[in-house]
Coordinates of C-alpha atoms in Angstrom, one line a residue:
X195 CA -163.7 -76.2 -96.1
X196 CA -162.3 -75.9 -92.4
X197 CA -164.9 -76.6 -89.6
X198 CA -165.5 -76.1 -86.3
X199 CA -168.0 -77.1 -83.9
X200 CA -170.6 -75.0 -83.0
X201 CA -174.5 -73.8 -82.8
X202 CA -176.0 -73.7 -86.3
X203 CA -179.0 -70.6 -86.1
X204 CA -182.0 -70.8 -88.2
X205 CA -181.3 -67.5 -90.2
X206 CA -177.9 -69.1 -91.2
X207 CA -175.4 -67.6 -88.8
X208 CA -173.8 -69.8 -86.5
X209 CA -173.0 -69.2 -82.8
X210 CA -170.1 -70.5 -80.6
X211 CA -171.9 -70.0 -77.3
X212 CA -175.5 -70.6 -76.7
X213 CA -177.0 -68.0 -74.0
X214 CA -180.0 -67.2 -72.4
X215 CA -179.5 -63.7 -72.4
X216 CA -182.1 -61.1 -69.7
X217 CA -182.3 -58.0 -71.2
X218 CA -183.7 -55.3 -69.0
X219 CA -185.0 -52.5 -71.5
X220 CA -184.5 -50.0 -68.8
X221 CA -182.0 -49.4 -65.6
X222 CA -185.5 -49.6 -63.6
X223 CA -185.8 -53.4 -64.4
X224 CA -181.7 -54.1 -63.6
X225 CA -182.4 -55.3 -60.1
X226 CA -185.2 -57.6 -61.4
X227 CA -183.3 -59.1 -64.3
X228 CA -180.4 -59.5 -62.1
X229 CA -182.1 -61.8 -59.5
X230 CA -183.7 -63.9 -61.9
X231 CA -180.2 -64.6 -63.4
X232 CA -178.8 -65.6 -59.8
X233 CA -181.9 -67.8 -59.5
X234 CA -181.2 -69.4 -63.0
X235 CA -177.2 -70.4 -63.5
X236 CA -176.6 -70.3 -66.7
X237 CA -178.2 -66.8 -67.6
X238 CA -176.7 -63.8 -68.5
X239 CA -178.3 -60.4 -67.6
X240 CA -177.1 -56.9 -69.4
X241 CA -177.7 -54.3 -66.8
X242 CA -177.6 -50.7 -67.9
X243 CA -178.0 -46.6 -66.8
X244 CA -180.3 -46.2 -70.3
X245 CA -183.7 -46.5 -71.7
X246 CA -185.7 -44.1 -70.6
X247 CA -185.2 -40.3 -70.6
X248 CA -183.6 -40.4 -74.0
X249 CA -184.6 -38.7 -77.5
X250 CA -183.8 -39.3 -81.1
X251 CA -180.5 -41.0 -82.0
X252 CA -179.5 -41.1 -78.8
X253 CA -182.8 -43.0 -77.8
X254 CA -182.2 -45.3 -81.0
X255 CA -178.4 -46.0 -79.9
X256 CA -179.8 -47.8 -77.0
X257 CA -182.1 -49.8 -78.9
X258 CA -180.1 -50.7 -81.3
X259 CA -177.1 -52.0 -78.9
X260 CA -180.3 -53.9 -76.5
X261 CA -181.9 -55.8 -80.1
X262 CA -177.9 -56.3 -81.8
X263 CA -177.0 -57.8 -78.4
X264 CA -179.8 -59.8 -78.6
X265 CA -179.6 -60.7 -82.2
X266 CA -175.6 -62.0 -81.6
X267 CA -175.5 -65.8 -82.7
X268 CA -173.9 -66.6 -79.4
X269 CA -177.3 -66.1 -77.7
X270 CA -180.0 -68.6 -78.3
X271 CA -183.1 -67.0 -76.8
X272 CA -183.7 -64.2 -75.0
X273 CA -185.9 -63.1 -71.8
X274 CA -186.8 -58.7 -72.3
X275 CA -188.4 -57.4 -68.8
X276 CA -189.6 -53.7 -69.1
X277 CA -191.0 -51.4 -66.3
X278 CA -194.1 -50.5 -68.6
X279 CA -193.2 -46.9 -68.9
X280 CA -190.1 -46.6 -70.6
X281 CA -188.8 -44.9 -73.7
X282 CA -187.9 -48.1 -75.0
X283 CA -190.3 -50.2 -76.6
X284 CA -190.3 -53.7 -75.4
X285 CA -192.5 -55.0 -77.9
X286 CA -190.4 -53.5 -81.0
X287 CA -187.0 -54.7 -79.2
X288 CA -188.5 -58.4 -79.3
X289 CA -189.6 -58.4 -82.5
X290 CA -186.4 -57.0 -83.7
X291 CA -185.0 -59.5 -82.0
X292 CA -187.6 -62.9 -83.1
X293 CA -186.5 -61.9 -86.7
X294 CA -183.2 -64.3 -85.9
X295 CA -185.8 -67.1 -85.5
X296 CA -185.0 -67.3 -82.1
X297 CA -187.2 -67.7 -79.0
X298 CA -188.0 -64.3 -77.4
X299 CA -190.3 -63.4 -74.3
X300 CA -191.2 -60.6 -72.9
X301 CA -193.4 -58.9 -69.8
X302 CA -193.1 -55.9 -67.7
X303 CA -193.1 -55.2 -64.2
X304 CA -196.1 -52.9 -63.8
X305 CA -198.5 -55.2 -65.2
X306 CA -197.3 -58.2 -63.6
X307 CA -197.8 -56.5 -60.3
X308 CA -193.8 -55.4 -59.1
X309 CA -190.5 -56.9 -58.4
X310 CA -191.3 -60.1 -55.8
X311 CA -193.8 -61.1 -58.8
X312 CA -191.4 -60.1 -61.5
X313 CA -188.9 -62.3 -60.5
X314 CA -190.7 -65.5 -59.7
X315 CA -192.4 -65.2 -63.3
X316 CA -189.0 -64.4 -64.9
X317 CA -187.4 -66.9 -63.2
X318 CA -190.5 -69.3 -64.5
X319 CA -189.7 -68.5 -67.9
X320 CA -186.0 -68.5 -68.0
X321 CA -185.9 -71.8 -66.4
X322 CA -188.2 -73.1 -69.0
X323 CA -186.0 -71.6 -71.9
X324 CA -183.0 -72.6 -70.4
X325 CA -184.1 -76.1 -70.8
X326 CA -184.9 -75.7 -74.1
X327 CA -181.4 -74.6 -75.0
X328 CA -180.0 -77.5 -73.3
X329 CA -181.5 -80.0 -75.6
X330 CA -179.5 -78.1 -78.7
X331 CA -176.0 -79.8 -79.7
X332 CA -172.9 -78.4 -81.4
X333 CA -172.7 -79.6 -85.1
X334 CA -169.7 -78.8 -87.7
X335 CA -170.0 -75.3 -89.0
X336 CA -167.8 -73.4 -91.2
X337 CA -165.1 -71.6 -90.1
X338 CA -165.7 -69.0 -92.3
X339 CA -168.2 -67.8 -90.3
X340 CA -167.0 -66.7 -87.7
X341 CA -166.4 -62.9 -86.6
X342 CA -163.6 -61.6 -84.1
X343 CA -163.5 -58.1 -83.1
X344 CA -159.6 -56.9 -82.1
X345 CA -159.1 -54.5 -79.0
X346 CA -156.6 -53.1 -77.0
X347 CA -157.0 -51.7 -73.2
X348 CA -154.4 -50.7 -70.7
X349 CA -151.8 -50.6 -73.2
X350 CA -148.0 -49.9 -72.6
X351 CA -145.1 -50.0 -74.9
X352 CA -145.1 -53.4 -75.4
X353 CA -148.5 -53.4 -77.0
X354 CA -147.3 -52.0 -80.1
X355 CA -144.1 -54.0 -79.9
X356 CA -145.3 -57.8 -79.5
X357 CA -149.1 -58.3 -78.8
X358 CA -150.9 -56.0 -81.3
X359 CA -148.4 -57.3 -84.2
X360 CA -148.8 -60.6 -83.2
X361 CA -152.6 -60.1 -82.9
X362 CA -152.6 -59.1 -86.6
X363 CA -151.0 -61.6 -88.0
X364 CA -153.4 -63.9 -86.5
X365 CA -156.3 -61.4 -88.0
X366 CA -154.7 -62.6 -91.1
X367 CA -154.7 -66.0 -90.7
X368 CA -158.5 -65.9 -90.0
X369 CA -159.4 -63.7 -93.0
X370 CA -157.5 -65.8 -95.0
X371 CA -159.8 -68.9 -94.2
X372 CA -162.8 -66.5 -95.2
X373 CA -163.7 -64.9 -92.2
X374 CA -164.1 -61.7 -90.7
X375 CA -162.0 -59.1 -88.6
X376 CA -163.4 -56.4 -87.2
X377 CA -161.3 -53.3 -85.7
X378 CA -162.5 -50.4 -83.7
X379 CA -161.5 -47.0 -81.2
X380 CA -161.7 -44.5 -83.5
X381 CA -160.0 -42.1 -80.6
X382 CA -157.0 -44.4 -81.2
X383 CA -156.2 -44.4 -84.1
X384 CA -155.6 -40.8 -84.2
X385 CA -152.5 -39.9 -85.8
X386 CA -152.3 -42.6 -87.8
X387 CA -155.8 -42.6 -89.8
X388 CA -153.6 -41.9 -93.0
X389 CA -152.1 -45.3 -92.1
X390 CA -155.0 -46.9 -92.6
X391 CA -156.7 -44.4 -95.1
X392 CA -154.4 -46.0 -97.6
X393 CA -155.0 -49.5 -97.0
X394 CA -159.2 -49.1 -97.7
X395 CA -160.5 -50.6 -100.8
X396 CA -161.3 -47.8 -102.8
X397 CA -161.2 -43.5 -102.1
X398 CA -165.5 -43.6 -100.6
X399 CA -164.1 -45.9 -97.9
X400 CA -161.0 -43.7 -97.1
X401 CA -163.3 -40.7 -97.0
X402 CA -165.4 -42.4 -94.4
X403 CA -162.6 -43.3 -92.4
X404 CA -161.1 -39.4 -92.5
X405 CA -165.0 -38.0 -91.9
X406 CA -165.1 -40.5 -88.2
X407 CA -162.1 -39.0 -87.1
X408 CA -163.2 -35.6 -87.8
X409 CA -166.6 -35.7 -86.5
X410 CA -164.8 -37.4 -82.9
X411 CA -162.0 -34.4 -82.9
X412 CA -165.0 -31.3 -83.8
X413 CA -166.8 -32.8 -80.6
X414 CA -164.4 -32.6 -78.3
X415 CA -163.5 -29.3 -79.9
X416 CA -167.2 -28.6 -79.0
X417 CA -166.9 -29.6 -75.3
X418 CA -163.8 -27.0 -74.9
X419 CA -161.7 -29.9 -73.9
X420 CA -157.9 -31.5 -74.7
X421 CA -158.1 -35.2 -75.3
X422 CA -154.6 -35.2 -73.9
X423 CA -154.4 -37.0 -70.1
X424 CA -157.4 -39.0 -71.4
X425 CA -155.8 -40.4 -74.2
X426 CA -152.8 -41.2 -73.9
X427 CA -154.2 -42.5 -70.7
X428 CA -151.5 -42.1 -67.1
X429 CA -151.4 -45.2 -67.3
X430 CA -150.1 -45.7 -70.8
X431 CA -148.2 -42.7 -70.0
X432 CA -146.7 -44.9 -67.6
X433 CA -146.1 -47.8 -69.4
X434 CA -144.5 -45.6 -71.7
X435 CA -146.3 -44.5 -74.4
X436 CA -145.7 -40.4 -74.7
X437 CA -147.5 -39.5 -77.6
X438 CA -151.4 -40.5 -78.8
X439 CA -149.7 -40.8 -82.4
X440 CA -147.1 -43.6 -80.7
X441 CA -150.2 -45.4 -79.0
X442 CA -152.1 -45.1 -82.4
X443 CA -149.5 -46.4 -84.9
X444 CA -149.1 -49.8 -82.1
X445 CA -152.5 -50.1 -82.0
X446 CA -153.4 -50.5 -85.7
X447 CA -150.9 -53.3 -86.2
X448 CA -153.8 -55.4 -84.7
X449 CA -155.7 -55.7 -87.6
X450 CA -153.6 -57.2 -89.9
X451 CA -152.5 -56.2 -93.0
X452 CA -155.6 -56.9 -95.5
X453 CA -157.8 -53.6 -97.0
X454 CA -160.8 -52.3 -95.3
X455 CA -163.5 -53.3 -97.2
X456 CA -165.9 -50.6 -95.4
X457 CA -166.4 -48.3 -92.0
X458 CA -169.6 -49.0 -90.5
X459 CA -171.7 -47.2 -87.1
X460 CA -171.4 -48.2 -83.2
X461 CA -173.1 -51.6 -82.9
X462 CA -174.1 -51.8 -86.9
X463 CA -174.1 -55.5 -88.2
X464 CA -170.5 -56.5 -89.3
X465 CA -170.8 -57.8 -92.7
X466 CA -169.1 -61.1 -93.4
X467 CA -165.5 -62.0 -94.8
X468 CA -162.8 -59.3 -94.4
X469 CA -161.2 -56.3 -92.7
X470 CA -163.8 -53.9 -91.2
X471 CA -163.8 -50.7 -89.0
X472 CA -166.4 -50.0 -87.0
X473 CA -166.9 -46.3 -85.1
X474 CA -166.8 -46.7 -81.8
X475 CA -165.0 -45.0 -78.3
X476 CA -162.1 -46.2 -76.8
X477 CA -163.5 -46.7 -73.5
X478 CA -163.4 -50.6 -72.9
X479 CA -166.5 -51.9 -72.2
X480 CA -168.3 -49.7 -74.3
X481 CA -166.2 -50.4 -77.6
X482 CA -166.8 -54.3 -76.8
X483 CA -170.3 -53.9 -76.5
X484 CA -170.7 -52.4 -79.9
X485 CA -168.7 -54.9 -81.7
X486 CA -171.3 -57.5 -80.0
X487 CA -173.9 -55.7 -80.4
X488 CA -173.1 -56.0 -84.2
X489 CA -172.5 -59.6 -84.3
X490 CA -169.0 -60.8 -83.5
X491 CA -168.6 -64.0 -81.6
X492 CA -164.8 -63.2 -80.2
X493 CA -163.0 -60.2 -78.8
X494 CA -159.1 -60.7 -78.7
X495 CA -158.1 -58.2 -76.4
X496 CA -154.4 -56.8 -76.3
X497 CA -153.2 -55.3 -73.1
X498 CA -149.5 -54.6 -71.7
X499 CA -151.0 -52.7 -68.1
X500 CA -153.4 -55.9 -67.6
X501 CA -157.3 -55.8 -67.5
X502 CA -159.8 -58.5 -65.9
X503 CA -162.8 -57.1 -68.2
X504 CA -164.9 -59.5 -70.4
X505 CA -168.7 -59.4 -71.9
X506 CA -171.8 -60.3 -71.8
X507 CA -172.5 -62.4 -75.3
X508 CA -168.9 -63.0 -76.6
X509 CA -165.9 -64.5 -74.5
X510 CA -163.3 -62.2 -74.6
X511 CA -159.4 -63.7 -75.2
X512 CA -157.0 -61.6 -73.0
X513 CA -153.1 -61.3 -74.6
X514 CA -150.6 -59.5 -73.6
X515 CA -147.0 -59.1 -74.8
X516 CA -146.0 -57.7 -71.2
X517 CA -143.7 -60.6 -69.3
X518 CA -144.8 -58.9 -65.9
X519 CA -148.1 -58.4 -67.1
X520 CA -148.8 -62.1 -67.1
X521 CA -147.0 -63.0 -64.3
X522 CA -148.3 -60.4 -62.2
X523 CA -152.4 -61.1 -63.8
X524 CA -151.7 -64.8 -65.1
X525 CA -155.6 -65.1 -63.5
X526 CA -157.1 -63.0 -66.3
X527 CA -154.1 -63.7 -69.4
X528 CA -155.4 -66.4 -71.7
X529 CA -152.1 -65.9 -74.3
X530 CA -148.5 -64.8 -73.3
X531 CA -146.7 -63.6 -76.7
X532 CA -144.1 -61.7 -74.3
X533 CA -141.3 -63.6 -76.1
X534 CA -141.3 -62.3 -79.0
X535 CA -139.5 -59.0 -76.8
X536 CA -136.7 -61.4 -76.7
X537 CA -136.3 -63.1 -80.0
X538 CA -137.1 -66.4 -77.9
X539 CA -139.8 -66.8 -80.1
X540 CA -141.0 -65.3 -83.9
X541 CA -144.1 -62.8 -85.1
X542 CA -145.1 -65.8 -86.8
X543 CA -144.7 -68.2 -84.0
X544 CA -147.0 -65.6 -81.3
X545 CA -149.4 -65.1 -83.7
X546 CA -150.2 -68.8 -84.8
X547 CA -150.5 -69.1 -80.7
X548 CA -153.0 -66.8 -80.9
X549 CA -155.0 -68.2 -84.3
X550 CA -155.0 -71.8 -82.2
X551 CA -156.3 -70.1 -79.0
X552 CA -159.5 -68.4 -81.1
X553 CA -160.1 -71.9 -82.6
X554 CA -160.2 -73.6 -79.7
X555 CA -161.9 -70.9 -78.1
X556 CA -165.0 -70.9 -80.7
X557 CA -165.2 -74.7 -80.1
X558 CA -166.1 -74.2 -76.4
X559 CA -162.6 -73.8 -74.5
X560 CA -163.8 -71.0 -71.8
X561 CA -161.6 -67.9 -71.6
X562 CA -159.9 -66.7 -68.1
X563 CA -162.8 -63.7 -68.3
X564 CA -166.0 -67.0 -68.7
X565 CA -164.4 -68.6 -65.7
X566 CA -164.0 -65.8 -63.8
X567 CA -167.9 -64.7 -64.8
X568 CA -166.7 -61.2 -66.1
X569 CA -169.9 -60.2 -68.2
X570 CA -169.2 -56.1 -68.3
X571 CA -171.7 -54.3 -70.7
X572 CA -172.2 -50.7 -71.6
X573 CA -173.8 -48.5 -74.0
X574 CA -172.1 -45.5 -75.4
X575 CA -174.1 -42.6 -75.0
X576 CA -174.4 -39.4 -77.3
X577 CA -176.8 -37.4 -76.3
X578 CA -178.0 -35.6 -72.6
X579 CA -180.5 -36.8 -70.2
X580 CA -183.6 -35.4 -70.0

């Protein structure tokens, strides 16, 4: 069996970072949990616009994306501040959270008397965690274990061309060692959901894939709008994609070529071993954040126009198949597979670059978007404010 090195987790998952994560339960609590991060390196806070003036499934989207974060295997405790007041419940979130096995506190701002006070005891507590985590050590864990999410952002023609196919064949490589891919952007893959409709593992699965896309296109018929000029975005309009069915057939080569084995809901837990789909926007940040939220420990991240984004919880591996790209945003590129435009170099060749970079990656190498402390989070949103 191959190994790697990394955090073995009490409820059996394993984790290839090993956070102190600050979750604020509300955007009244941001400020707070953001100071006590800069007063503790080695933190990670998750600011956010939500928790409070939200109903039903909307209200339960946040939760779940607040406690999935929290339950990722790349964090090893977590810190929840609250206002007091919130629609959020603090003391549910932890103790969806504690059922990892992992340390969780908790406190809220009200009772502990308001933000000077907040922070002092937060940054009491976090320091005190922090050390804790310290102590733990990497240990050989299976390599089977271990989750990437595939994404593309700012894509041009080149995507489709080099980086997404070269992406998928390194999906492969990983599924064939017994782990797990999961794919996304159900707004992208417009066009071509037949494409994959035929490649799921049995007609339930197909029908599931077919009834996402529909429910996406009725709700923008709903809102009166054309998705066109927001997807195709100008600027993979100028990087020379036309159509959103050109854009969608490129970006489904990222997944490889193994059967989807199920299509599960924004930030649900990713089952283990094989091809998954999960429902989830285009937008960036927010399709990254559900695919933590449900329990990868890598994003590879395709993009041709360049992007600097990265996560909270999951490092994030930038590629790009886009020679200017890289040489214009080496800062943010972790994996150039721009060759392959040239025949200097071979699908096979790009993507086995890419299946070394993930390895080494999950056994601690830091991505351009960890060194450059890129820790973007967002929660897709369904419903109105109140």
């Amino acid at each position: 069996m191959s190994m790697i090195m990394g955090y073995e987790r009490s409820n059996g998952e394993i984790g290839i970072r090993n956070h102190l994560l600050i979750i604020p339960t509300v955007i009244c609590a941001n400020q707070v949990c953001n100071r006590i991060m800069q007063m503790v390196p080695g933190a990670i806070s998750i600011p956010h616009q939500h928790g409070c003036s939200q109903i039903g499934t909307d209200k339960q989207r946040t939760f779940d994306v607040l406690a999935g974060t929290g339950r990722n295997p790349n964090v090893g405790a977590v810190l929840i501040i609250s206002l007091g007041c919130e629609v959020v419940d603090p003391v549910a979130l932890a103790e969806a959270i504690r059922m990892t096995g992992k340390p969780v506190e908790m406190f809220d701002i009200q009772s502990i008397g308001g933000s000077i006070k907040a922070i002092a005891h937060g940054a009491e507590l976090a320091n005190r965690m922090l050390k804790q985590l310290e102590q733990q050590k990497r240990t050989p864990v299976p390599l089977s274990k271990l989750k990437v999410a595939v994404k593309c952002g700012g894509s041009d023609a080149t995507s489709g061309l080099s980086s997404n196919p070269a992406l998928g064949y390194a999906a492969d490589a990983l599924i064939n060692a017994g782990g797990t891919i999961v794919i996304g952007e159900t707004t992208e893959i417009i066009g071509a959901e037949h494409v994959l409709a035929e490649r799921c593992v049995n007609e339930s699965v197909s029908q599931k894939l077919y009834a996402i896309v529909e429910r996406f296109e009725k709700e923008v018929e709903r809102m009166g709008a054309d998705m066109r000029g927001g997807n195709p975005s100008p600027g993979n309009i100028a990087g020379g994609l036309s159509t959103i069915e050109e854009k969608s057939l490129g970006c489904i080569c990222k997944c490889g070529s193994a059967l989807i084995k199920e299509i599960i809901e924004y930030a649900e837990s990713v089952p283990e071993r094989g091809l998954y789909f999960m429902d989830s926007p285009g937008n960036d940040i927010e399709c990254v954040s559900g695919m933590a939220a449900g329990g990868v420990h890598i994003v590879c991240f395709t993009t041709g126009r360049g992007t600097p984004t990265g996560a909270a919880v999951v490092p994030v591996i930038k590629i790009t198949g886009n020679p200017h790209t890289f040489k214009l945003m080496e800062d943010n590129m972790d994996v150039d597979v721009s060759d392959m435009l040239f025949g200097a170099t071979s699908l096979e060749l790009a993507g086995d670059a890419i299946w070394q970079e993930i390895q080494e990656v999950a056994e601690g190498k830091w991505t351009k978007a960890e060194v450059l402390g890129h820790q973007e989070f967002s929660i897709n949103r369904i419903g109105p404010s109140l």
